[in-house]
JSON list of C-alpha atoms in Angstrom, two decimals:
[
{"chain": "A", "resi": 27, "resn": "MET", "atom": "CA", "xyz": [-34.01, -14.83, -24.82]},
{"chain": "A", "resi": 28, "resn": "ASP", "atom": "CA", "xyz": [-32.65, -11.27, -24.95]},
{"chain": "A", "resi": 29, "resn": "LEU", "atom": "CA", "xyz": [-33.31, -9.60, -21.60]},
{"chain": "A", "resi": 30, "resn": "LYS", "atom": "CA", "xyz": [-32.49, -6.03, -22.70]},
{"chain": "A", "resi": 31, "resn": "PRO", "atom": "CA", "xyz": [-35.99, -5.28, -24.04]},
{"chain": "A", "resi": 32, "resn": "TYR", "atom": "CA", "xyz": [-37.31, -5.90, -20.52]},
{"chain": "A", "resi": 33, "resn": "ILE", "atom": "CA", "xyz": [-35.19, -3.10, -19.03]},
{"chain": "A", "resi": 34, "resn": "ARG", "atom": "CA", "xyz": [-36.49, 0.41, -19.68]},
{"chain": "A", "resi": 35, "resn": "ASP", "atom": "CA", "xyz": [-34.78, 3.77, -19.36]},
{"chain": "A", "resi": 36, "resn": "ILE", "atom": "CA", "xyz": [-36.25, 6.45, -17.09]},
{"chain": "A", "resi": 37, "resn": "SER", "atom": "CA", "xyz": [-34.67, 9.87, -17.72]},
{"chain": "A", "resi": 38, "resn": "ASP", "atom": "CA", "xyz": [-33.73, 12.23, -14.88]},
{"chain": "A", "resi": 39, "resn": "PHE", "atom": "CA", "xyz": [-34.33, 9.69, -12.11]},
{"chain": "A", "resi": 40, "resn": "PRO", "atom": "CA", "xyz": [-33.43, 9.83, -9.27]},
{"chain": "A", "resi": 41, "resn": "LYS", "atom": "CA", "xyz": [-31.70, 13.12, -10.18]},
{"chain": "A", "resi": 42, "resn": "PRO", "atom": "CA", "xyz": [-31.49, 15.28, -13.31]},
{"chain": "A", "resi": 43, "resn": "GLY", "atom": "CA", "xyz": [-29.01, 13.88, -15.84]},
{"chain": "A", "resi": 44, "resn": "ILE", "atom": "CA", "xyz": [-29.28, 10.28, -14.58]},
{"chain": "A", "resi": 45, "resn": "ILE", "atom": "CA", "xyz": [-30.81, 7.60, -16.80]},
{"chain": "A", "resi": 46, "resn": "TYR", "atom": "CA", "xyz": [-32.28, 4.98, -14.46]},
{"chain": "A", "resi": 47, "resn": "LYS", "atom": "CA", "xyz": [-32.48, 1.38, -15.65]},
{"chain": "A", "resi": 48, "resn": "ASP", "atom": "CA", "xyz": [-35.91, 0.11, -14.58]},
{"chain": "A", "resi": 49, "resn": "ILE", "atom": "CA", "xyz": [-36.11, -3.67, -14.18]},
{"chain": "A", "resi": 50, "resn": "THR", "atom": "CA", "xyz": [-39.79, -3.86, -13.27]},
{"chain": "A", "resi": 51, "resn": "PRO", "atom": "CA", "xyz": [-40.81, -4.90, -16.82]},
{"chain": "A", "resi": 52, "resn": "LEU", "atom": "CA", "xyz": [-38.45, -7.89, -16.47]},
{"chain": "A", "resi": 53, "resn": "LEU", "atom": "CA", "xyz": [-39.86, -8.72, -13.05]},
{"chain": "A", "resi": 54, "resn": "ASN", "atom": "CA", "xyz": [-43.40, -8.48, -14.43]},
{"chain": "A", "resi": 55, "resn": "ASP", "atom": "CA", "xyz": [-42.72, -11.09, -17.12]},
{"chain": "A", "resi": 56, "resn": "SER", "atom": "CA", "xyz": [-42.45, -14.62, -15.70]},
{"chain": "A", "resi": 57, "resn": "SER", "atom": "CA", "xyz": [-40.48, -15.90, -18.72]},
{"chain": "A", "resi": 58, "resn": "ALA", "atom": "CA", "xyz": [-37.90, -13.10, -18.53]},
{"chain": "A", "resi": 59, "resn": "LEU", "atom": "CA", "xyz": [-37.62, -13.50, -14.76]},
{"chain": "A", "resi": 60, "resn": "ALA", "atom": "CA", "xyz": [-37.08, -17.26, -15.09]},
{"chain": "A", "resi": 61, "resn": "GLU", "atom": "CA", "xyz": [-34.53, -16.79, -17.87]},
{"chain": "A", "resi": 62, "resn": "ALA", "atom": "CA", "xyz": [-32.51, -14.30, -15.84]},
{"chain": "A", "resi": 63, "resn": "LEU", "atom": "CA", "xyz": [-32.44, -16.70, -12.89]},
{"chain": "A", "resi": 64, "resn": "ARG", "atom": "CA", "xyz": [-31.46, -19.59, -15.18]},
{"chain": "A", "resi": 65, "resn": "LEU", "atom": "CA", "xyz": [-28.60, -17.55, -16.67]},
{"chain": "A", "resi": 66, "resn": "PHE", "atom": "CA", "xyz": [-27.27, -16.53, -13.26]},
{"chain": "A", "resi": 67, "resn": "LEU", "atom": "CA", "xyz": [-27.19, -20.16, -12.17]},
{"chain": "A", "resi": 68, "resn": "GLU", "atom": "CA", "xyz": [-25.62, -21.30, -15.45]},
{"chain": "A", "resi": 69, "resn": "LYS", "atom": "CA", "xyz": [-22.81, -18.72, -15.16]},
{"chain": "A", "resi": 70, "resn": "LEU", "atom": "CA", "xyz": [-22.11, -19.81, -11.60]},
{"chain": "A", "resi": 71, "resn": "GLY", "atom": "CA", "xyz": [-21.66, -23.41, -12.72]},
{"chain": "A", "resi": 72, "resn": "THR", "atom": "CA", "xyz": [-21.00, -26.00, -10.05]},
{"chain": "A", "resi": 73, "resn": "GLU", "atom": "CA", "xyz": [-19.50, -23.61, -7.50]},
{"chain": "A", "resi": 74, "resn": "ARG", "atom": "CA", "xyz": [-20.55, -24.30, -3.93]},
{"chain": "A", "resi": 75, "resn": "ILE", "atom": "CA", "xyz": [-22.11, -21.24, -2.31]},
{"chain": "A", "resi": 76, "resn": "ASP", "atom": "CA", "xyz": [-22.77, -20.88, 1.43]},
{"chain": "A", "resi": 77, "resn": "LYS", "atom": "CA", "xyz": [-24.26, -17.38, 1.41]},
{"chain": "A", "resi": 78, "resn": "VAL", "atom": "CA", "xyz": [-25.75, -15.07, -1.19]},
{"chain": "A", "resi": 79, "resn": "VAL", "atom": "CA", "xyz": [-25.35, -11.40, -0.34]},
{"chain": "A", "resi": 80, "resn": "GLY", "atom": "CA", "xyz": [-27.95, -9.08, -1.85]},
{"chain": "A", "resi": 81, "resn": "ILE", "atom": "CA", "xyz": [-27.32, -5.33, -1.95]},
{"chain": "A", "resi": 82, "resn": "GLU", "atom": "CA", "xyz": [-30.21, -3.02, -1.02]},
{"chain": "A", "resi": 83, "resn": "SER", "atom": "CA", "xyz": [-32.71, -2.98, -2.42]},
{"chain": "A", "resi": 84, "resn": "ARG", "atom": "CA", "xyz": [-33.08, -4.41, -5.90]},
{"chain": "A", "resi": 85, "resn": "GLY", "atom": "CA", "xyz": [-30.29, -6.87, -5.15]},
{"chain": "A", "resi": 86, "resn": "PHE", "atom": "CA", "xyz": [-32.65, -8.55, -2.69]},
{"chain": "A", "resi": 87, "resn": "ILE", "atom": "CA", "xyz": [-34.91, -9.79, -5.49]},
{"chain": "A", "resi": 88, "resn": "PHE", "atom": "CA", "xyz": [-32.56, -12.08, -7.40]},
{"chain": "A", "resi": 89, "resn": "GLY", "atom": "CA", "xyz": [-30.33, -12.51, -4.34]},
{"chain": "A", "resi": 90, "resn": "ALA", "atom": "CA", "xyz": [-33.09, -14.28, -2.40]},
{"chain": "A", "resi": 91, "resn": "LEU", "atom": "CA", "xyz": [-34.13, -16.33, -5.45]},
{"chain": "A", "resi": 92, "resn": "LEU", "atom": "CA", "xyz": [-30.52, -17.41, -6.03]},
{"chain": "A", "resi": 93, "resn": "ALA", "atom": "CA", "xyz": [-30.05, -18.31, -2.36]},
{"chain": "A", "resi": 94, "resn": "GLU", "atom": "CA", "xyz": [-33.11, -20.52, -2.42]},
{"chain": "A", "resi": 95, "resn": "ARG", "atom": "CA", "xyz": [-32.01, -22.30, -5.62]},
{"chain": "A", "resi": 96, "resn": "LEU", "atom": "CA", "xyz": [-28.46, -22.72, -4.32]},
{"chain": "A", "resi": 97, "resn": "LYS", "atom": "CA", "xyz": [-29.65, -23.94, -0.91]},
{"chain": "A", "resi": 98, "resn": "ALA", "atom": "CA", "xyz": [-27.61, -21.12, 0.63]},
{"chain": "A", "resi": 99, "resn": "GLY", "atom": "CA", "xyz": [-28.40, -18.50, 3.23]},
{"chain": "A", "resi": 100, "resn": "PHE", "atom": "CA", "xyz": [-29.43, -15.02, 2.12]},
{"chain": "A", "resi": 101, "resn": "VAL", "atom": "CA", "xyz": [-27.67, -11.99, 3.63]},
{"chain": "A", "resi": 102, "resn": "PRO", "atom": "CA", "xyz": [-28.98, -8.46, 3.08]},
{"chain": "A", "resi": 103, "resn": "ILE", "atom": "CA", "xyz": [-26.53, -5.56, 2.91]},
{"chain": "A", "resi": 104, "resn": "ARG", "atom": "CA", "xyz": [-28.41, -2.39, 3.77]},
{"chain": "A", "resi": 105, "resn": "LYS", "atom": "CA", "xyz": [-28.15, 1.36, 4.04]},
{"chain": "A", "resi": 106, "resn": "PRO", "atom": "CA", "xyz": [-27.73, 3.00, 7.48]},
{"chain": "A", "resi": 107, "resn": "GLY", "atom": "CA", "xyz": [-30.41, 2.41, 10.12]},
{"chain": "A", "resi": 108, "resn": "LYS", "atom": "CA", "xyz": [-32.07, -0.57, 8.41]},
{"chain": "A", "resi": 109, "resn": "LEU", "atom": "CA", "xyz": [-30.50, -3.55, 10.19]},
{"chain": "A", "resi": 110, "resn": "PRO", "atom": "CA", "xyz": [-31.61, -4.24, 13.79]},
{"chain": "A", "resi": 111, "resn": "PHE", "atom": "CA", "xyz": [-28.52, -6.07, 15.11]},
{"chain": "A", "resi": 112, "resn": "GLY", "atom": "CA", "xyz": [-24.91, -4.98, 15.48]},
{"chain": "A", "resi": 113, "resn": "THR", "atom": "CA", "xyz": [-23.26, -4.16, 12.14]},
{"chain": "A", "resi": 114, "resn": "ILE", "atom": "CA", "xyz": [-20.00, -3.39, 10.44]},
{"chain": "A", "resi": 115, "resn": "GLU", "atom": "CA", "xyz": [-20.04, -0.60, 7.87]},
{"chain": "A", "resi": 116, "resn": "GLU", "atom": "CA", "xyz": [-18.24, 0.59, 4.76]},
{"chain": "A", "resi": 117, "resn": "ASP", "atom": "CA", "xyz": [-18.46, 4.01, 3.08]},
{"chain": "A", "resi": 118, "resn": "TYR", "atom": "CA", "xyz": [-18.51, 4.28, -0.70]},
{"chain": "A", "resi": 119, "resn": "ALA", "atom": "CA", "xyz": [-18.99, 6.73, -3.56]},
{"chain": "A", "resi": 120, "resn": "LEU", "atom": "CA", "xyz": [-21.63, 6.15, -6.21]},
{"chain": "A", "resi": 121, "resn": "GLU", "atom": "CA", "xyz": [-22.36, 7.79, -9.53]},
{"chain": "A", "resi": 122, "resn": "TYR", "atom": "CA", "xyz": [-24.54, 10.51, -7.97]},
{"chain": "A", "resi": 123, "resn": "GLY", "atom": "CA", "xyz": [-23.35, 10.92, -4.36]},
{"chain": "A", "resi": 124, "resn": "THR", "atom": "CA", "xyz": [-22.01, 8.96, -1.37]},
{"chain": "A", "resi": 125, "resn": "ASN", "atom": "CA", "xyz": [-23.45, 6.47, 1.09]},
{"chain": "A", "resi": 126, "resn": "THR", "atom": "CA", "xyz": [-22.62, 3.75, 3.63]},
{"chain": "A", "resi": 127, "resn": "LEU", "atom": "CA", "xyz": [-23.44, 0.05, 3.61]},
{"chain": "A", "resi": 128, "resn": "HIS", "atom": "CA", "xyz": [-24.08, -2.06, 6.71]},
{"chain": "A", "resi": 129, "resn": "LEU", "atom": "CA", "xyz": [-23.82, -5.80, 7.26]},
{"chain": "A", "resi": 130, "resn": "HIS", "atom": "CA", "xyz": [-24.78, -7.74, 10.41]},
{"chain": "A", "resi": 131, "resn": "ARG", "atom": "CA", "xyz": [-21.52, -8.60, 12.12]},
{"chain": "A", "resi": 132, "resn": "ASP", "atom": "CA", "xyz": [-22.55, -12.28, 12.44]},
{"chain": "A", "resi": 133, "resn": "ALA", "atom": "CA", "xyz": [-23.89, -12.73, 8.88]},
{"chain": "A", "resi": 134, "resn": "ILE", "atom": "CA", "xyz": [-20.78, -14.31, 7.32]},
{"chain": "A", "resi": 135, "resn": "LYS", "atom": "CA", "xyz": [-18.50, -16.82, 8.97]},
{"chain": "A", "resi": 136, "resn": "THR", "atom": "CA", "xyz": [-14.80, -17.24, 8.22]},
{"chain": "A", "resi": 137, "resn": "GLY", "atom": "CA", "xyz": [-14.28, -19.43, 5.15]},
{"chain": "A", "resi": 138, "resn": "GLU", "atom": "CA", "xyz": [-17.85, -19.23, 3.85]},
{"chain": "A", "resi": 139, "resn": "ARG", "atom": "CA", "xyz": [-18.12, -19.08, 0.07]},
{"chain": "A", "resi": 140, "resn": "VAL", "atom": "CA", "xyz": [-20.13, -16.04, -0.96]},
{"chain": "A", "resi": 141, "resn": "LEU", "atom": "CA", "xyz": [-21.96, -14.89, -4.06]},
{"chain": "A", "resi": 142, "resn": "VAL", "atom": "CA", "xyz": [-22.49, -11.10, -4.08]},
{"chain": "A", "resi": 143, "resn": "HIS", "atom": "CA", "xyz": [-25.45, -9.88, -6.15]},
{"chain": "A", "resi": 144, "resn": "ASP", "atom": "CA", "xyz": [-26.85, -6.53, -7.20]},
{"chain": "A", "resi": 145, "resn": "ASP", "atom": "CA", "xyz": [-29.06, -5.43, -10.06]},
{"chain": "A", "resi": 146, "resn": "VAL", "atom": "CA", "xyz": [-26.66, -3.01, -11.75]},
{"chain": "A", "resi": 147, "resn": "LEU", "atom": "CA", "xyz": [-22.91, -2.48, -11.96]},
{"chain": "A", "resi": 148, "resn": "ALA", "atom": "CA", "xyz": [-22.31, 1.22, -12.51]},
{"chain": "A", "resi": 149, "resn": "THR", "atom": "CA", "xyz": [-19.19, 2.81, -10.99]},
{"chain": "A", "resi": 150, "resn": "GLY", "atom": "CA", "xyz": [-18.51, -0.28, -8.89]},
{"chain": "A", "resi": 151, "resn": "GLY", "atom": "CA", "xyz": [-18.42, 1.61, -5.59]},
{"chain": "A", "resi": 152, "resn": "THR", "atom": "CA", "xyz": [-21.43, -0.11, -4.03]},
{"chain": "A", "resi": 153, "resn": "ALA", "atom": "CA", "xyz": [-20.34, -3.63, -5.00]},
{"chain": "A", "resi": 154, "resn": "ALA", "atom": "CA", "xyz": [-16.73, -2.95, -3.94]},
{"chain": "A", "resi": 155, "resn": "ALA", "atom": "CA", "xyz": [-17.96, -1.80, -0.52]},
{"chain": "A", "resi": 156, "resn": "ALA", "atom": "CA", "xyz": [-20.12, -4.94, -0.22]},
{"chain": "A", "resi": 157, "resn": "CYS", "atom": "CA", "xyz": [-17.13, -7.12, -1.10]},
{"chain": "A", "resi": 158, "resn": "LYS", "atom": "CA", "xyz": [-15.00, -5.39, 1.54]},
{"chain": "A", "resi": 159, "resn": "LEU", "atom": "CA", "xyz": [-17.66, -6.04, 4.18]},
{"chain": "A", "resi": 160, "resn": "VAL", "atom": "CA", "xyz": [-17.83, -9.74, 3.26]},
{"chain": "A", "resi": 161, "resn": "GLU", "atom": "CA", "xyz": [-14.04, -10.07, 3.33]},
{"chain": "A", "resi": 162, "resn": "ARG", "atom": "CA", "xyz": [-13.76, -8.25, 6.67]},
{"chain": "A", "resi": 163, "resn": "LEU", "atom": "CA", "xyz": [-15.89, -11.03, 8.17]},
{"chain": "A", "resi": 164, "resn": "GLY", "atom": "CA", "xyz": [-13.70, -13.72, 6.57]},
{"chain": "A", "resi": 165, "resn": "GLY", "atom": "CA", "xyz": [-15.93, -14.65, 3.63]},
{"chain": "A", "resi": 166, "resn": "GLU", "atom": "CA", "xyz": [-14.47, -15.84, 0.32]},
{"chain": "A", "resi": 167, "resn": "ILE", "atom": "CA", "xyz": [-16.09, -14.14, -2.65]},
{"chain": "A", "resi": 168, "resn": "VAL", "atom": "CA", "xyz": [-16.74, -16.67, -5.41]},
{"chain": "A", "resi": 169, "resn": "GLN", "atom": "CA", "xyz": [-18.48, -14.33, -7.84]},
{"chain": "A", "resi": 170, "resn": "VAL", "atom": "CA", "xyz": [-20.06, -10.88, -8.05]},
{"chain": "A", "resi": 171, "resn": "ASN", "atom": "CA", "xyz": [-23.02, -10.88, -10.42]},
{"chain": "A", "resi": 172, "resn": "PHE", "atom": "CA", "xyz": [-25.36, -8.29, -11.86]},
{"chain": "A", "resi": 173, "resn": "LEU", "atom": "CA", "xyz": [-28.43, -8.22, -14.03]},
{"chain": "A", "resi": 174, "resn": "MET", "atom": "CA", "xyz": [-26.87, -5.36, -16.00]},
{"chain": "A", "resi": 175, "resn": "GLU", "atom": "CA", "xyz": [-23.60, -3.48, -16.37]},
{"chain": "A", "resi": 176, "resn": "LEU", "atom": "CA", "xyz": [-23.08, 0.10, -17.51]},
{"chain": "A", "resi": 177, "resn": "GLU", "atom": "CA", "xyz": [-19.77, -0.58, -19.26]},
{"chain": "A", "resi": 178, "resn": "PHE", "atom": "CA", "xyz": [-18.90, 3.06, -19.97]},
{"chain": "A", "resi": 179, "resn": "LEU", "atom": "CA", "xyz": [-18.48, 3.65, -16.21]},
{"chain": "A", "resi": 180, "resn": "ASN", "atom": "CA", "xyz": [-15.76, 0.94, -15.89]},
{"chain": "A", "resi": 181, "resn": "GLY", "atom": "CA", "xyz": [-17.09, -0.34, -12.56]},
{"chain": "A", "resi": 182, "resn": "LYS", "atom": "CA", "xyz": [-15.59, -3.77, -13.15]},
{"chain": "A", "resi": 183, "resn": "GLU", "atom": "CA", "xyz": [-12.15, -2.26, -12.46]},
{"chain": "A", "resi": 184, "resn": "LYS", "atom": "CA", "xyz": [-13.04, -1.65, -8.79]},
{"chain": "A", "resi": 185, "resn": "LEU", "atom": "CA", "xyz": [-13.99, -5.30, -8.36]},
{"chain": "A", "resi": 186, "resn": "LYS", "atom": "CA", "xyz": [-10.67, -6.86, -9.34]},
{"chain": "A", "resi": 187, "resn": "PRO", "atom": "CA", "xyz": [-9.62, -9.60, -8.67]},
{"chain": "A", "resi": 188, "resn": "HIS", "atom": "CA", "xyz": [-13.16, -10.97, -8.25]},
{"chain": "A", "resi": 189, "resn": "GLN", "atom": "CA", "xyz": [-15.00, -12.79, -11.01]},
{"chain": "A", "resi": 190, "resn": "VAL", "atom": "CA", "xyz": [-17.70, -10.43, -12.36]},
{"chain": "A", "resi": 191, "resn": "VAL", "atom": "CA", "xyz": [-20.72, -11.65, -14.34]},
{"chain": "A", "resi": 192, "resn": "SER", "atom": "CA", "xyz": [-23.30, -9.36, -15.96]},
{"chain": "A", "resi": 193, "resn": "LEU", "atom": "CA", "xyz": [-26.27, -10.65, -17.95]},
{"chain": "A", "resi": 194, "resn": "CYS", "atom": "CA", "xyz": [-26.81, -7.43, -19.96]},
{"chain": "A", "resi": 195, "resn": "ARG", "atom": "CA", "xyz": [-24.32, -4.72, -20.92]},
{"chain": "A", "resi": 196, "resn": "PHE", "atom": "CA", "xyz": [-25.21, -1.16, -21.80]}
]
């Protein structure tokens, strides 16, 4: 099943000149949703995963589903002011501004094998910041996966040496 037809473009969102990739049509179709989850699991293979990290906010959707299927814990990485416990933080640049990510300081234990998930790989800044947070707590990143990748932005470069998997490339 080709997942690309289930991802629509929204022009000038969230800012003029940005083409937003809307995944809600994919989420609305149970067959497309199931296929995306199946493909993520297939591309992970037999790797043991202790924690799945989902990046706010669309990364929570497949992140939680993957964690449940992998019998792993789910860890949200959030924007400032959204996590109630003590956090560590990492600043990053994105394709239309800057921001900071936060992770509970007790979310990852040394040596835990971690899958990092987000919906889209654009410039790579958000995912690179998430990886740094995981590694600062002693986690071992097994894979960084995305529903889609905007190849022309070369975000994969910022994620070296981690294994990067994207289901759709634009």
